Short mmCIF file of C-alpha atoms in Angstrom, two decimals:
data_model
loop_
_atom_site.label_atom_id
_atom_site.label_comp_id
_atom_site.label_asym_id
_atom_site.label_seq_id
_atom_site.Cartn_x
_atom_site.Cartn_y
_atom_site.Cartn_z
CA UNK A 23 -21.01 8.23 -12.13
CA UNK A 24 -19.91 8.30 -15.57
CA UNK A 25 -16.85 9.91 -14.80
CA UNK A 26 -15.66 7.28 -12.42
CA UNK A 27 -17.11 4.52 -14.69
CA UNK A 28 -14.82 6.32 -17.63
CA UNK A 29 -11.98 6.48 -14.68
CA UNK A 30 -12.36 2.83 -13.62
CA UNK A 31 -12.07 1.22 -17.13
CA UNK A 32 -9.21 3.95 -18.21
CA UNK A 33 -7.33 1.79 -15.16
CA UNK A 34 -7.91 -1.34 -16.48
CA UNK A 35 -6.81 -0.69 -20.05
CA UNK A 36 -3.56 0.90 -18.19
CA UNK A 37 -2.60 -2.25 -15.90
CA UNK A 38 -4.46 -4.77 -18.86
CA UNK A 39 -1.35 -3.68 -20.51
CA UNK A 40 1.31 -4.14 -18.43
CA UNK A 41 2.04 -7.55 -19.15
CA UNK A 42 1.97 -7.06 -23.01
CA UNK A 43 5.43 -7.13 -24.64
CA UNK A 44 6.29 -6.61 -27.94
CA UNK A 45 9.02 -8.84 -30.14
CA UNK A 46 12.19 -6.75 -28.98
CA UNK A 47 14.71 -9.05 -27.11
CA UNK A 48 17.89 -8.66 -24.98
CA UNK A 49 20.32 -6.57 -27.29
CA UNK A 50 23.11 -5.97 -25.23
CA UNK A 51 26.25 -7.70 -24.09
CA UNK A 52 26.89 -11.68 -23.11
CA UNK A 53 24.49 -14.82 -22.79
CA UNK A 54 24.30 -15.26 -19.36
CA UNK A 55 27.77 -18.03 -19.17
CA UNK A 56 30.06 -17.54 -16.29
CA UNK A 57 32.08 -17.03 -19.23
CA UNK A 58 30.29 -14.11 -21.01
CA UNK A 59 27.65 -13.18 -18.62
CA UNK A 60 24.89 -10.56 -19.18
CA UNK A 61 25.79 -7.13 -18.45
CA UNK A 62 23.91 -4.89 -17.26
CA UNK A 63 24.54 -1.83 -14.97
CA UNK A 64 22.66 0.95 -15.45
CA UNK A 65 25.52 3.73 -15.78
CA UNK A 66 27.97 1.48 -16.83
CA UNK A 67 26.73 -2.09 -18.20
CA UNK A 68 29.79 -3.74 -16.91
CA UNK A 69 29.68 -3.01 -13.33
CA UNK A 70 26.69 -5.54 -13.03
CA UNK A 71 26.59 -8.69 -14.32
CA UNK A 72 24.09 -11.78 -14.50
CA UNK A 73 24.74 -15.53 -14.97
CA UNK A 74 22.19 -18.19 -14.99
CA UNK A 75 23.55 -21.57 -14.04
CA UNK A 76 21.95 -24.23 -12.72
CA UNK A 77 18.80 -22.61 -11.95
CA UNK A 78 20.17 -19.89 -9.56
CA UNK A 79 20.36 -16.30 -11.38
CA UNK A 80 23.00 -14.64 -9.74
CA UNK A 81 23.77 -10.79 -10.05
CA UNK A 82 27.13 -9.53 -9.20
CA UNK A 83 28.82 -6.32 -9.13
CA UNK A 84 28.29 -3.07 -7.81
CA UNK A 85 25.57 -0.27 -8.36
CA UNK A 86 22.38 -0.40 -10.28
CA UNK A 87 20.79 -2.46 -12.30
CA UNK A 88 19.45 -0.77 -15.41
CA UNK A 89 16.12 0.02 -16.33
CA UNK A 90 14.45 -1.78 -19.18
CA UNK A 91 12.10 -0.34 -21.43
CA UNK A 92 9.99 -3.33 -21.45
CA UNK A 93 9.97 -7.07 -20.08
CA UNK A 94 11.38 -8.55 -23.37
CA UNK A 95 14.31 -6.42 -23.31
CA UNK A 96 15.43 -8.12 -19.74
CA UNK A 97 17.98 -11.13 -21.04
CA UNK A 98 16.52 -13.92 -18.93
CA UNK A 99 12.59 -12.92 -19.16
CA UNK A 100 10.51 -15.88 -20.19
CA UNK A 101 12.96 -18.31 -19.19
CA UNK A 102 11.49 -21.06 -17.41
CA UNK A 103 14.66 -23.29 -15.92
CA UNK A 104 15.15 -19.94 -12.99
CA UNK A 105 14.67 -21.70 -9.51
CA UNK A 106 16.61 -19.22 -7.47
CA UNK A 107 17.32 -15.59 -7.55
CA UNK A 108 20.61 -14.10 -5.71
CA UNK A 109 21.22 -10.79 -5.97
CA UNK A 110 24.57 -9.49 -4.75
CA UNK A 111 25.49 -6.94 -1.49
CA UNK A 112 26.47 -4.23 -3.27
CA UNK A 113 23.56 -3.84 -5.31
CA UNK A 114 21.47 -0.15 -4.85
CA UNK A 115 18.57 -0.80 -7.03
CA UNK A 116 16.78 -2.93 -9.22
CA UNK A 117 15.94 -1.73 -12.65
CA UNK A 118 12.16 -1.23 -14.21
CA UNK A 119 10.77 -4.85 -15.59
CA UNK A 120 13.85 -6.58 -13.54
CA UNK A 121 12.47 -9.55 -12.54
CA UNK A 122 8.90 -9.04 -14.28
CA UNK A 123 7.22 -13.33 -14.46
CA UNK A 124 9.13 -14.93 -12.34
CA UNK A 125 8.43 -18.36 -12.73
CA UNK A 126 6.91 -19.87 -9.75
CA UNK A 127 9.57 -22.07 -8.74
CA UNK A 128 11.33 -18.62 -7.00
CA UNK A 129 9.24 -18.30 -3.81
CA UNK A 130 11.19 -15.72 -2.12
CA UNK A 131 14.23 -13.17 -3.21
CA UNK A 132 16.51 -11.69 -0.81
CA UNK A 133 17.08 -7.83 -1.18
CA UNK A 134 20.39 -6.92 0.19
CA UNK A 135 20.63 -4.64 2.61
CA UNK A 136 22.27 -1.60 1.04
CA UNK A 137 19.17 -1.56 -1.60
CA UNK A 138 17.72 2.07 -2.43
CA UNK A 139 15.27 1.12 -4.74
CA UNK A 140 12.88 -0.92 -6.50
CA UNK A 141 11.84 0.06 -9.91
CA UNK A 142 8.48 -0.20 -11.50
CA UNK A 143 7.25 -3.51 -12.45
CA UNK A 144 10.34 -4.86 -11.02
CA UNK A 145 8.72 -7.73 -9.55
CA UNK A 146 5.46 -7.56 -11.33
CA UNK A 147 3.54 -11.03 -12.11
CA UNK A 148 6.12 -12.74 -9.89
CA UNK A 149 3.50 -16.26 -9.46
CA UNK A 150 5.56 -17.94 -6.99
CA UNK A 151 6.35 -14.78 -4.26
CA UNK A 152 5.21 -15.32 -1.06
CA UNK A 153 6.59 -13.27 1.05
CA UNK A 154 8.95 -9.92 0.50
CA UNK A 155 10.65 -7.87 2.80
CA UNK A 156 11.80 -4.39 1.62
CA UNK A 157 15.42 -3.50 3.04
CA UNK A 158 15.37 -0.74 5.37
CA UNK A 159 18.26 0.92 3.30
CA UNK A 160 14.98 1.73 0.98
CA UNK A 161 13.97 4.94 -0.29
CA UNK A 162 11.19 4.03 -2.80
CA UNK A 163 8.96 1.42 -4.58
CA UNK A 164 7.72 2.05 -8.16
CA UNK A 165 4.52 1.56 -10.07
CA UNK A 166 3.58 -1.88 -10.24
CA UNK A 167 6.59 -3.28 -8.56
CA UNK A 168 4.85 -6.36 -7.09
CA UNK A 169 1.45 -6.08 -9.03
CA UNK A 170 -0.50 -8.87 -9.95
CA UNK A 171 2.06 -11.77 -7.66
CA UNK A 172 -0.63 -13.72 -7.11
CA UNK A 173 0.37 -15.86 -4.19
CA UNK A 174 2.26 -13.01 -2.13
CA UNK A 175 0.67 -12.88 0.76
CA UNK A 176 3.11 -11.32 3.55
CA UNK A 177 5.30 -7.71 2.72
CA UNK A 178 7.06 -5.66 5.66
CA UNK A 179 8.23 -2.34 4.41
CA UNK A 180 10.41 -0.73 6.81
CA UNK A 181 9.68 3.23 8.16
CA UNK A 182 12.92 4.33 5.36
CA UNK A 183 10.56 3.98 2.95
CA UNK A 184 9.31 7.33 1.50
CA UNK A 185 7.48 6.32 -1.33
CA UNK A 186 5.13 3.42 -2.40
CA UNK A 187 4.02 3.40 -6.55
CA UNK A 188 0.42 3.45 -7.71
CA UNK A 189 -0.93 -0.08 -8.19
CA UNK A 190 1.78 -1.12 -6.08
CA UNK A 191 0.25 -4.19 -5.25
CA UNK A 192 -2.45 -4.49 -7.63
CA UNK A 193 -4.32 -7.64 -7.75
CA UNK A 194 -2.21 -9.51 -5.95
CA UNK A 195 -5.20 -11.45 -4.48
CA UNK A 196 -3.26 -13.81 -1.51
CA UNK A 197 -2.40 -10.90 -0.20
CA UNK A 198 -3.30 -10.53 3.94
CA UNK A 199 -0.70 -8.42 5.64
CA UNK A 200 1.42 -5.68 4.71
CA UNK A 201 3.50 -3.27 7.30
CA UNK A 202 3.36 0.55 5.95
CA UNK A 203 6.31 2.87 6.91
CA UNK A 204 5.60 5.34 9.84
CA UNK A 205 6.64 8.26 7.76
CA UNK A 206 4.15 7.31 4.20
CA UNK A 207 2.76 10.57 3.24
CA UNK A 208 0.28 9.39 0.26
CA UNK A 209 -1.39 5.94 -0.72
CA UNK A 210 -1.45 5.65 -4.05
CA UNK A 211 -3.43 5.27 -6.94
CA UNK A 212 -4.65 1.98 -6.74
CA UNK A 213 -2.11 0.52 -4.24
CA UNK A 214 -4.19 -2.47 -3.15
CA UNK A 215 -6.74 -2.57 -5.49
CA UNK A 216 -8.44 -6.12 -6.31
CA UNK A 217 -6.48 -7.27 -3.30
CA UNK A 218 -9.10 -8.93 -2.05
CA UNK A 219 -7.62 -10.80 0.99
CA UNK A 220 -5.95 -8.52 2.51
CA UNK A 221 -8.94 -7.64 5.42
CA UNK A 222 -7.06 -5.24 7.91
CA UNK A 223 -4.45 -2.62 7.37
CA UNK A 224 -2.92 -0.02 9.52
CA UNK A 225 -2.53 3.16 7.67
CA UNK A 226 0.07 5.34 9.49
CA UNK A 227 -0.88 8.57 11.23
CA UNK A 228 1.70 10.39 8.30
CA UNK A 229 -0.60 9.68 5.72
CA UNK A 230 -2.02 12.97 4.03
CA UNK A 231 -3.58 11.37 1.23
CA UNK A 232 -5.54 8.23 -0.10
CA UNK A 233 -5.53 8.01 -3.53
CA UNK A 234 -8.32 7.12 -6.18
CA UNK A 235 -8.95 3.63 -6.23
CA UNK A 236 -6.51 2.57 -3.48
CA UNK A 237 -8.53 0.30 -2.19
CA UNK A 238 -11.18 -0.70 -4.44
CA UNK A 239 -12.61 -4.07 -4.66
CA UNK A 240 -10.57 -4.99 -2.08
CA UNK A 241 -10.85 -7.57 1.00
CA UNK A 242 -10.76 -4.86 4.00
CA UNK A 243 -13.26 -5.03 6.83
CA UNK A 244 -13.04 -1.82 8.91
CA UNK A 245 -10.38 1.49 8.30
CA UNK A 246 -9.04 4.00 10.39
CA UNK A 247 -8.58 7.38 7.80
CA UNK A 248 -5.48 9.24 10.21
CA UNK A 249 -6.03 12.68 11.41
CA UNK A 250 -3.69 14.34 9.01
CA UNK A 251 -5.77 12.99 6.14
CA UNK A 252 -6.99 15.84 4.02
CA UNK A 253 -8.18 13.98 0.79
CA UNK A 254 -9.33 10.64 -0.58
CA UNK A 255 -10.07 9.67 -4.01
CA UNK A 256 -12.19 8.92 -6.60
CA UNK A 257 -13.55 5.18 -5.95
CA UNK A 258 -10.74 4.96 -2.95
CA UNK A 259 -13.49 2.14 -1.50
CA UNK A 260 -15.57 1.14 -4.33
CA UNK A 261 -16.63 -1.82 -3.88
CA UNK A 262 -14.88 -3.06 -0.42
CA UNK A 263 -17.98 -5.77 -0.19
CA UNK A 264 -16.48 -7.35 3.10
CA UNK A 265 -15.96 -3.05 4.85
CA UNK A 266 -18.22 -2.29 7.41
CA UNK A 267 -17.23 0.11 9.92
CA UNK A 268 -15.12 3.32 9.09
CA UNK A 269 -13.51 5.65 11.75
CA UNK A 270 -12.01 8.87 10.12
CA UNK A 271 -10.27 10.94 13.09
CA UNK A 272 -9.51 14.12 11.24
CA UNK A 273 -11.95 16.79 13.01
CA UNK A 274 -11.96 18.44 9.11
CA UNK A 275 -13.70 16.22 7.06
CA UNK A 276 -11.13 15.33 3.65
CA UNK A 277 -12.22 15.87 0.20
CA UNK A 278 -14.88 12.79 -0.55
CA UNK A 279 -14.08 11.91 -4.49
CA UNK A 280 -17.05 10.75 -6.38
CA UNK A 281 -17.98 7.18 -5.72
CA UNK A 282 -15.47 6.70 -3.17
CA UNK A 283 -17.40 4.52 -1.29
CA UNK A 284 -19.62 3.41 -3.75
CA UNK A 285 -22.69 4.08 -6.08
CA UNK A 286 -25.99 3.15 -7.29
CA UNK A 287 -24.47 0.77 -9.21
CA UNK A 288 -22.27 -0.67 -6.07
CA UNK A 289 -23.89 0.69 -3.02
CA UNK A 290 -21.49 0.23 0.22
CA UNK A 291 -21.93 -1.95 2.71
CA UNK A 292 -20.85 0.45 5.64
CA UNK A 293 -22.77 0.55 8.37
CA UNK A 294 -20.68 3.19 10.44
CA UNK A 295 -18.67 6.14 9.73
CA UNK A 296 -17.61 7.34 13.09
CA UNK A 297 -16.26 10.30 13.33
CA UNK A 298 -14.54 12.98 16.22
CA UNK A 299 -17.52 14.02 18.33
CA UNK A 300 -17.81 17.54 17.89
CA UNK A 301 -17.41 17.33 14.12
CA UNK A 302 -20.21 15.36 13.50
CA UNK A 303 -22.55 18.31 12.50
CA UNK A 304 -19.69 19.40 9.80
CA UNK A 305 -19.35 15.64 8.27
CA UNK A 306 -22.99 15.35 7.87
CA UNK A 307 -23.67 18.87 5.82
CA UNK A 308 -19.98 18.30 3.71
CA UNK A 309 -20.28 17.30 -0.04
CA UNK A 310 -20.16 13.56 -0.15
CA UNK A 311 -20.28 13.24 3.33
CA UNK A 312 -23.90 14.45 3.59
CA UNK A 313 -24.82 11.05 1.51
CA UNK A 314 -23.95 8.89 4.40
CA UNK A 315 -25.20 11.37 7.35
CA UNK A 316 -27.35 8.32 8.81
CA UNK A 317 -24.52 6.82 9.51
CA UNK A 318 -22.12 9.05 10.84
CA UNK A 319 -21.97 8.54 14.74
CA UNK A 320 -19.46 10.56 17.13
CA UNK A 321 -16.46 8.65 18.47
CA UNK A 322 -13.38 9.67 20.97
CA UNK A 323 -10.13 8.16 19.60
CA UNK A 324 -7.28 8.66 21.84
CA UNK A 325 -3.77 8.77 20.72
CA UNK A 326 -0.72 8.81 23.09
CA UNK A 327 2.89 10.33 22.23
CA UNK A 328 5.24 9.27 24.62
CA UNK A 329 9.17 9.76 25.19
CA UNK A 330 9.71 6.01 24.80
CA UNK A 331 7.63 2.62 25.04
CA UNK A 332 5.16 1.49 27.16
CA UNK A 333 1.67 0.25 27.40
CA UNK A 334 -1.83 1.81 26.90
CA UNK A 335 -5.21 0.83 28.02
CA UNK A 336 -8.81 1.74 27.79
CA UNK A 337 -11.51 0.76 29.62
CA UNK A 338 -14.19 0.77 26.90
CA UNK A 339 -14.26 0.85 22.79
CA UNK A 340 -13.70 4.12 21.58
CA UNK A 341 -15.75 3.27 18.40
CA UNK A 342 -18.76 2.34 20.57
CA UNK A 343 -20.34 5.50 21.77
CA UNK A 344 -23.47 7.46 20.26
CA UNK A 345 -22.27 10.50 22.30
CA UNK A 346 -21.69 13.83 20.79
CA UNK A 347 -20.81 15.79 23.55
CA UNK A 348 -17.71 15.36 25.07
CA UNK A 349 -19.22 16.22 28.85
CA UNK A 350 -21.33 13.44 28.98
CA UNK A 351 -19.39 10.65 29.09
CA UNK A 352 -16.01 9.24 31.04
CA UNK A 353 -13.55 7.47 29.18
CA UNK A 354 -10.71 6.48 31.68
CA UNK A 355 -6.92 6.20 30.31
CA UNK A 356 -4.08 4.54 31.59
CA UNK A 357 -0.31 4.71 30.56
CA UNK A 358 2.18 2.93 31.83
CA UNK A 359 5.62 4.02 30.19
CA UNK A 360 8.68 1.06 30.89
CA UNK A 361 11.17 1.14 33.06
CA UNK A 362 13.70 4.31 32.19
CA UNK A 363 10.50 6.38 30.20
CA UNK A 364 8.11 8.91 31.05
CA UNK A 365 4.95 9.86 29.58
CA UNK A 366 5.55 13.10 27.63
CA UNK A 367 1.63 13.78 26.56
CA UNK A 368 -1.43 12.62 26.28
CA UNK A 369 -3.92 14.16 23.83
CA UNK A 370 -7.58 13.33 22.98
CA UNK A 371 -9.10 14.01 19.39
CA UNK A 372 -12.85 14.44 19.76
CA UNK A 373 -13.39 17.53 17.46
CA UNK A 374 -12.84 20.18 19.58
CA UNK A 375 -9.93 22.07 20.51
CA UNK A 376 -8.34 21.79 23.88
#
């Protein structure tokens, strides 16, 4: 317990100084005039430029905006006349501490479309955000990027996305619905920690890891852990007061890091871990696992790959069953592919191999 206690306040002292700037200030070309505007491409400063007028902040030009070494250094930070953010076609990504404080006025930015990515704290302590959607043309999303917006409450992130930063979306409490890519192979550190609105998320079936602290102190009420999962972290759950029901689907039990779901100090409020029938035994006699063998119950979860779209239906809750055998109980399945499909499998994941 100390360890994670030692773990959890290391992360605060990290993200407690994110927002801490020193007195540096912009140091580079213009003033932000249409006449002598700010430049400030990354490989060459002149191939991007800035202009505040009227409000709107307007970057032009083509390629990436540079990366700032802090929030100071970023020519317009702390200025509190920006209403409106535009940010030109042709940019490909937005620099570390970009648009860091935001004043609230900006609700909403528009990413262009040929966007690659979105540097760390790029959008960080953004107050007015309430809603972002990533451009599919985007590769990855750095630390912090949209940490601590405390009225976002809406993100899509399209399936280009490879990569999301730890504490992501840190304490950015309005939070109640984000889209994760279909190909995500890791949550990260603390990617919705303190979020504690955001009740129900989807984790995609590509996800190999959960990361410590992902979710801690968060709002979420019931999580399916994917198949392919073969680790989650230290304190990945701590303190999820509202999470009551767990389904993890992997038939190999991942790594448990210490405290993930909680502690003397913070017991969880699970009531059910269910798990793939015939692995029930194996959860209940694995290292962390074995703490929380009273509530470990066998489930069937059944997962369809098709050829194209169509429609699937159960007739009865696949988290609902005290069964452990997979003999003893009939769980009936229909698929109906559309018009011009055909169903190319159906598989069932109860723990055993078939």
């Amino acid at each position: 317990k100390k360890r994670f206690l030692a773990l959890f306040l290391a992360m605060l002292m990290v993200v407690s100084l994110l927002p801490v700037t020193a007195l540096a200030a912009w140091s580079g070309t213009g003033d932000g005039t249409t006449g002598n505007p700010w430049l400030i491409g990354k490989d060459t400063p002149s191939n991007v430029t800035a202009v505040l007028d009227n409000g709107t902040l307007t970057i032009s030009g083509t390629g990436a905006i540079m990366d700032f070494e802090e929030a100071s250094n970023v020519p317009w930070f702390a200025k509190t006349n920006i209403t409106a953010v535009v940010i030109g076609s042709d940019i490909t990504s937005i620099g570390d501490y970009g648009f860091l404080g935001l004043q609230s006025a900006v609700t909403s930015v528009n990413l262009p479309d040929g966007l690659a990515s979105i540097g760390k704290n790029a959008f960080a302590e953004c107050s007015g955000l309430k809603l972002v959607t990533i451009p599919a043309s985007v590769k990855s999303i750095g630390d912090n990027a949209f940490s601590e917006c405390k009225n976002l409450e809406v993100v899509f992130i399209p399936d280009g996305v490879e990569t999301i930063g730890d504490y992501a979306f840190f304490a950015s409490k309005k939070l109640k619905s984000v889209t994760l890519p279909s190909g995500l192979k890791t949550i990260g550190e603390g990617l919705f920690n303190e979020c504690e609105s955001l009740e129900l998320l989807a984790i995609p079936a590509s996800v190999e890891s959960i990361g410590d602290m992902a979710f801690f102190a968060s709002g979420i009420k019931t999580v399916t852990i994917p198949a392919g999962v073969k680790s989650i972290g230290e304190g990945a759950f701590y303190g999820c007061e509202s999470l009551t029901t767990m389904a993890v689907k992997a038939k190999n039990p991942p790594t448990f890091g210490e405290a993930m779901l909680g502690d003397a100090d913070c017991p969880t409020k699970l009531t059910t871990i269910y798990v793939p029938a015939g692995a029930v035994d194996t959860y209940k006699t694995t290292t962390g696992w074995i703490d929380y063998a009273d509530i470990i119950k066998g489930a069937y979860f059944v997962d369809t790959e098709a050829q194209g779209k169509g429609t699937v239906t159960v007739d009865k809750d696949l988290f609902a069953t005290d069964t452990y055998t997979t003999a003893s109980e009939t769980v009936n399945v229909t698929v109906t592919p559309d018009e011009g499909y055909a169903l190319k499998s159906l598989k069932y994941n109860d723990g055993e191999d078939h």
